[in-house]
Amino acid sequence: MKTAFITGITGQDGSYLAELLLEKGYTVVGLVRRVSTENTQRISHIESERLTLVEGDVTDLSCLMHLMQTHKPDEVYNLAAQSFVMDSFTEPVHTSQVNGIGALNILEAVRLMHPEAKVYQASTSEMFGQVRETPQTENTPFHPRSPYGVAKTYAHYMVQNYRESYDMHACCGILFNHESPRRGEEFVTRKITKAVARIAHDKQNTLRLGNLDARRDWGYAPDYVEAMWLMLQQDDPEDYVIATGEAHTVREFCEIAFKHVGLCMTQHVTVDPKFFRPAEVEILLGDNTKAKEILGWSPRHTFVHLVQSMVEADMEEVKNEISVNG
């Protein structure tokens, strides 16, 4: 029986990955931060004797070393991050410590205490930023346009360095935007679907957004965590772009979401300049050829399915909120 160590297990990707690995028979150890308010709702439904939560922080190297020595995982998935791009402009130091130094601490803890472990690092399409070519591949140069993207780029290069310097089985998944009903409400996709549900239930009238013409390659999170697992099943560690190969605008996302509940987007959406980023990324579009050829991976869900599933989940959530609060 394999053991997997997951940082960021309480996030969207961490919860889906934990479910996947438990289904495959793994023992899962999940790292949760020491906080005064518990934030485990995304994994509260998981009932398994093979799931253990441990307290710690990726910015604490000694803690990670102890956990690697104690649990000796076969696979380590570093999904911990300050994951909101907009917040990285107001919290650049914190973002760099968690997303950059945190990844380095994971690599160093594995190298020192349990070098046999295979390591997955969650890289991001935000590293491409001001893109040099479209679509983006594993060889496209990086030009990050946010502290979030810069910190993730540092972590990405650290993984490559440890792989080459210490012969570690460490790889990066350059994941493009991937969403689900478990996405945090601060992200534009979930902000849209939650607002659509509230408007449909007469609990809200207007949705304020930033750049409606920004184009993103949006996929379904459960599909993407399978790609993470597949990367660590390969004999040779490599980096992979994980994407759908389709780009859609924020406007398209809105149109599908509002249409799904019989509403017209133009009657409810307002552009508010305060939601524009200081440095905008206009388009991100990934080329998943390498993942298809080597991992045998391709997305199973369509963009329309993604949007509609998120709207339906939020319709149910708002309905329940109304029944409880009136």
Coordinates of C-alpha atoms in Angstrom, one line a residue:
M1 CA 0.0 0.0 0.0
K2 CA 1.4 3.4 -1.0
T3 CA 1.4 6.5 1.2
A4 CA 0.9 9.9 -0.3
F5 CA 1.6 13.2 1.5
I6 CA -0.5 16.1 0.3
T7 CA 0.0 19.8 1.2
G8 CA -3.0 22.0 0.5
I9 CA -5.4 19.1 1.1
T10 CA -8.2 21.3 2.2
G11 CA -8.2 23.2 -1.1
Q12 CA -10.1 22.4 -4.3
D13 CA -7.3 20.3 -5.8
G14 CA -6.2 18.7 -2.6
S15 CA -9.7 17.4 -1.8
Y16 CA -10.2 15.9 -5.2
L17 CA -6.7 14.4 -5.2
A18 CA -7.3 12.9 -1.7
E19 CA -10.5 11.2 -3.0
L20 CA -8.7 9.8 -6.1
L21 CA -5.8 8.4 -4.1
L22 CA -8.0 6.8 -1.5
E23 CA -10.1 5.2 -4.2
K24 CA -6.8 3.7 -5.5
G25 CA -6.0 2.2 -2.1
Y26 CA -3.4 4.8 -0.9
T27 CA -2.9 5.9 2.7
V28 CA -3.1 9.7 2.6
V29 CA -1.5 12.1 5.0
G30 CA -2.7 15.6 4.6
L31 CA -1.0 18.7 5.9
V32 CA -3.3 21.4 7.4
R33 CA -2.2 24.8 8.7
R34 CA -2.4 25.6 12.3
V35 CA -5.3 28.1 12.3
S36 CA -7.8 29.2 14.9
T37 CA -10.8 28.6 12.6
E38 CA -11.0 25.1 11.1
N39 CA -11.2 25.1 7.3
T40 CA -11.7 21.5 6.3
Q41 CA -15.2 21.6 4.8
R42 CA -14.0 20.4 1.4
I43 CA -12.8 17.1 2.9
S44 CA -15.3 16.8 5.8
H45 CA -17.3 14.3 3.8
I46 CA -14.3 11.9 3.3
E47 CA -14.6 8.9 5.7
S48 CA -11.5 6.7 5.6
E49 CA -9.3 5.1 8.1
R50 CA -6.5 5.7 5.6
L51 CA -6.8 9.5 5.8
T52 CA -4.7 11.3 8.5
L53 CA -4.5 15.0 8.9
V54 CA -1.4 16.5 10.5
E55 CA -0.7 20.1 11.5
G56 CA 2.1 22.1 10.0
D57 CA 3.2 24.7 7.5
V58 CA 5.2 24.6 4.3
T59 CA 7.2 27.6 5.5
D60 CA 8.5 25.6 8.5
L61 CA 11.4 23.4 7.2
S62 CA 11.9 21.5 10.5
C63 CA 8.3 20.6 10.6
L64 CA 8.4 19.2 7.1
M65 CA 11.6 17.2 7.8
H66 CA 9.9 15.6 10.9
L67 CA 6.8 14.7 8.8
M68 CA 8.9 13.2 6.0
Q69 CA 10.9 11.1 8.5
T70 CA 7.8 10.0 10.4
H71 CA 5.5 9.1 7.5
K72 CA 8.0 8.2 4.7
P73 CA 5.6 8.8 1.9
D74 CA 6.0 7.2 -1.5
E75 CA 4.6 10.3 -3.2
V76 CA 4.5 14.0 -2.1
Y77 CA 2.1 16.4 -3.8
N78 CA 2.8 20.1 -3.0
L79 CA -0.5 21.9 -3.6
A80 CA -0.2 24.4 -0.8
A81 CA -0.3 28.0 -2.0
Q82 CA -1.6 31.5 -1.6
S83 CA -3.6 30.8 -4.7
F84 CA -5.5 34.1 -5.4
V85 CA -3.6 36.1 -8.0
M86 CA -5.1 39.5 -7.1
D87 CA -4.2 39.1 -3.4
S88 CA -0.6 38.5 -4.4
F89 CA -0.3 42.2 -5.4
T90 CA -1.2 43.2 -1.9
E91 CA 0.6 40.3 -0.1
P92 CA 3.7 39.8 -2.3
V93 CA 6.0 38.8 0.6
H94 CA 3.5 36.2 2.1
T95 CA 2.8 34.9 -1.4
S96 CA 6.5 34.5 -2.1
Q97 CA 7.2 32.7 1.2
V98 CA 4.4 30.2 0.7
N99 CA 4.4 29.6 -3.0
G100 CA 8.2 29.9 -3.5
I101 CA 10.1 29.1 -0.3
G102 CA 7.4 26.7 0.7
A103 CA 8.1 24.6 -2.4
L104 CA 11.8 24.8 -1.7
N105 CA 11.2 23.5 1.9
I106 CA 9.3 20.5 0.5
L107 CA 12.2 19.6 -1.8
E108 CA 14.8 20.1 0.9
A109 CA 12.8 18.0 3.5
V110 CA 12.5 15.2 1.0
R111 CA 16.1 15.4 0.0
L112 CA 17.4 15.3 3.5
M113 CA 14.9 12.9 5.1
H114 CA 13.4 10.7 2.5
P115 CA 14.9 11.1 -1.0
E116 CA 13.1 8.0 -2.3
A117 CA 9.8 9.9 -2.4
K118 CA 8.5 11.2 -5.7
V119 CA 7.5 14.9 -5.7
Y120 CA 4.8 16.7 -7.6
Q121 CA 4.9 20.5 -7.7
A122 CA 1.8 22.5 -8.7
S123 CA 3.1 24.9 -11.3
T124 CA 0.7 27.2 -13.1
S125 CA -0.1 28.8 -16.5
E126 CA 0.3 32.2 -14.7
M127 CA 4.1 31.7 -15.1
F128 CA 3.6 32.4 -18.8
G129 CA 2.0 35.8 -18.1
Q130 CA 2.7 38.1 -21.0
V131 CA 2.8 35.1 -23.4
R132 CA 5.6 34.8 -26.0
E133 CA 3.6 32.3 -28.1
T134 CA 0.1 30.8 -28.3
P135 CA -0.6 28.1 -27.5
Q136 CA 1.9 27.6 -24.6
T137 CA 3.9 24.4 -24.3
E138 CA 6.5 23.1 -21.8
N139 CA 9.2 25.0 -23.7
T140 CA 7.4 28.4 -23.9
P141 CA 9.5 31.1 -22.0
F142 CA 8.0 32.4 -18.8
H143 CA 7.1 36.1 -18.3
P144 CA 5.0 36.2 -15.1
R145 CA 2.8 39.3 -14.5
S146 CA 2.0 38.9 -10.8
P147 CA 3.8 38.2 -7.6
Y148 CA 1.9 34.9 -7.6
G149 CA 3.3 34.0 -11.0
V150 CA 6.8 35.0 -10.1
A151 CA 6.8 32.9 -6.9
K152 CA 5.5 29.9 -8.8
T153 CA 8.2 30.3 -11.4
Y154 CA 10.8 30.3 -8.7
A155 CA 9.3 27.0 -7.3
H156 CA 9.2 25.5 -10.8
Y157 CA 12.9 26.2 -11.5
M158 CA 13.8 24.9 -8.0
V159 CA 12.1 21.6 -8.9
Q160 CA 14.1 21.4 -12.1
N161 CA 17.3 22.2 -10.2
Y162 CA 16.7 19.5 -7.5
R163 CA 15.9 17.0 -10.2
E164 CA 19.1 17.7 -12.1
S165 CA 21.4 18.2 -9.1
Y166 CA 20.2 15.4 -6.8
D167 CA 18.6 12.9 -9.2
M168 CA 15.3 13.3 -7.4
H169 CA 12.0 12.1 -9.0
A170 CA 10.5 15.6 -9.0
C171 CA 8.2 17.0 -11.6
C172 CA 5.9 20.0 -12.2
G173 CA 2.4 20.1 -13.6
I174 CA 1.9 23.4 -15.4
L175 CA -1.8 23.4 -14.9
F176 CA -4.0 25.9 -16.7
N177 CA -7.2 27.2 -15.0
H178 CA -9.3 24.4 -13.6
E179 CA -12.5 24.9 -11.7
S180 CA -15.3 23.0 -9.9
P181 CA -18.1 23.6 -7.5
R182 CA -15.4 23.5 -4.7
R183 CA -13.6 26.5 -6.1
G184 CA -13.3 29.4 -3.6
E185 CA -15.7 32.3 -4.0
E186 CA -12.9 34.8 -4.5
F187 CA -12.1 33.3 -7.9
V188 CA -13.9 34.8 -10.8
T189 CA -15.6 31.6 -12.0
R190 CA -17.1 30.8 -8.6
K191 CA -18.0 34.5 -8.1
I192 CA -20.0 34.3 -11.4
T193 CA -21.8 31.1 -10.6
K194 CA -22.7 32.0 -7.0
A195 CA -24.0 35.4 -8.2
V196 CA -26.0 33.7 -11.0
A197 CA -27.6 31.5 -8.3
R198 CA -28.3 34.4 -6.0
I199 CA -29.8 36.5 -8.9
A200 CA -32.0 33.5 -9.9
H201 CA -33.3 33.4 -6.4
D202 CA -33.9 37.2 -6.2
K203 CA -31.2 37.6 -3.5
Q204 CA -28.9 39.8 -5.7
N205 CA -29.4 41.9 -8.8
T206 CA -25.9 43.0 -10.1
L207 CA -22.7 41.2 -10.7
R208 CA -19.6 43.4 -10.9
L209 CA -16.6 42.0 -12.8
G210 CA -13.3 43.3 -14.3
N211 CA -11.9 42.4 -17.7
L212 CA -14.7 40.4 -19.5
D213 CA -12.4 39.8 -22.6
A214 CA -9.6 38.0 -20.7
R215 CA -9.3 34.5 -22.3
R216 CA -8.5 31.4 -20.3
D217 CA -8.1 27.7 -20.9
W218 CA -10.6 26.4 -18.3
G219 CA -10.8 22.7 -17.3
Y220 CA -12.5 20.6 -14.7
A221 CA -10.5 20.0 -11.5
P222 CA -11.2 16.3 -11.0
D223 CA -9.7 15.7 -14.5
Y224 CA -6.6 17.6 -13.6
V225 CA -5.8 15.8 -10.3
E226 CA -5.7 12.5 -12.3
A227 CA -3.0 14.1 -14.4
M228 CA -1.0 14.9 -11.2
W229 CA -1.2 11.2 -10.2
L230 CA -0.2 10.0 -13.7
M231 CA 3.0 12.1 -13.6
L232 CA 4.3 10.3 -10.5
Q233 CA 3.6 6.9 -12.1
Q234 CA 6.1 7.5 -14.9
D235 CA 9.6 6.0 -14.7
D236 CA 11.2 9.4 -15.7
P237 CA 10.3 12.7 -14.0
E238 CA 9.3 15.4 -16.5
D239 CA 7.2 18.6 -16.5
Y240 CA 3.8 18.7 -18.3
V241 CA 1.3 21.3 -19.5
I242 CA -2.2 20.2 -18.4
A243 CA -4.8 22.0 -20.3
T244 CA -7.9 21.6 -22.6
G245 CA -6.5 23.4 -25.6
E246 CA -9.5 25.7 -25.8
A247 CA -9.7 29.3 -24.7
H248 CA -12.8 31.1 -23.6
T249 CA -13.5 34.6 -22.4
V250 CA -14.9 35.6 -19.0
R251 CA -17.8 36.9 -21.1
E252 CA -18.5 33.5 -22.5
F253 CA -18.4 31.9 -19.1
C254 CA -21.0 34.5 -17.9
E255 CA -23.2 34.0 -20.9
I256 CA -23.4 30.2 -20.4
A257 CA -23.9 30.5 -16.7
F258 CA -26.8 33.0 -17.0
K259 CA -28.4 31.2 -19.9
H260 CA -28.4 27.9 -17.9
V261 CA -30.9 29.5 -15.4
G262 CA -32.9 31.4 -18.1
L263 CA -31.4 34.8 -17.5
C264 CA -29.7 37.4 -19.8
M265 CA -26.2 38.3 -18.8
T266 CA -26.3 41.9 -20.1
Q267 CA -29.1 42.8 -17.7
H268 CA -27.1 41.9 -14.6
V269 CA -23.3 42.2 -15.3
T270 CA -21.5 45.5 -14.8
V271 CA -17.8 46.1 -15.5
D272 CA -16.0 47.7 -12.5
P273 CA -12.4 48.9 -13.0
K274 CA -11.5 48.1 -9.4
F275 CA -11.4 44.4 -10.5
F276 CA -8.8 44.9 -13.2
R277 CA -5.3 43.6 -12.3
P278 CA -2.3 46.0 -12.1
A279 CA -0.7 43.9 -14.9
E280 CA -3.3 42.0 -16.9
V281 CA -2.8 38.7 -18.6
E282 CA -5.0 38.7 -21.7
I283 CA -4.8 35.1 -22.9
L284 CA -3.6 31.7 -21.6
L285 CA -4.0 28.7 -23.9
G286 CA -2.2 25.4 -23.3
D287 CA -0.9 22.7 -25.7
N288 CA -1.5 19.4 -24.0
T289 CA 0.2 17.2 -26.7
K290 CA 2.9 15.9 -24.4
A291 CA 0.5 14.9 -21.7
K292 CA -1.6 13.1 -24.2
E293 CA 1.3 11.2 -25.8
I294 CA 3.2 10.3 -22.6
L295 CA 0.6 10.2 -19.8
G296 CA -2.3 9.1 -22.0
W297 CA -4.2 12.0 -20.4
S298 CA -6.9 14.2 -21.9
P299 CA -9.8 16.2 -20.4
R300 CA -13.0 14.3 -20.1
H301 CA -15.4 17.2 -19.4
T302 CA -16.3 20.1 -21.7
F303 CA -16.3 23.8 -20.9
V304 CA -20.1 23.9 -21.0
H305 CA -20.3 21.0 -18.6
L306 CA -17.9 22.8 -16.2
V307 CA -19.9 26.0 -16.1
Q308 CA -23.3 24.3 -15.8
S309 CA -22.2 21.9 -13.0
M310 CA -20.9 24.9 -11.0
V311 CA -24.2 26.8 -11.6
E312 CA -26.2 23.8 -10.5
A313 CA -24.2 23.3 -7.4
D314 CA -24.5 27.0 -6.4
M315 CA -28.3 26.9 -7.2
E316 CA -28.6 24.1 -4.6
E317 CA -26.3 25.9 -2.1
V318 CA -28.3 29.2 -2.3
K319 CA -31.5 27.3 -2.0
N320 CA -30.3 25.6 1.2
E321 CA -29.1 29.0 2.5
I322 CA -32.5 30.5 1.9
S323 CA -34.3 27.6 3.7
V324 CA -32.0 28.0 6.7
N325 CA -31.8 31.8 6.9
G326 CA -35.0 32.9 5.0

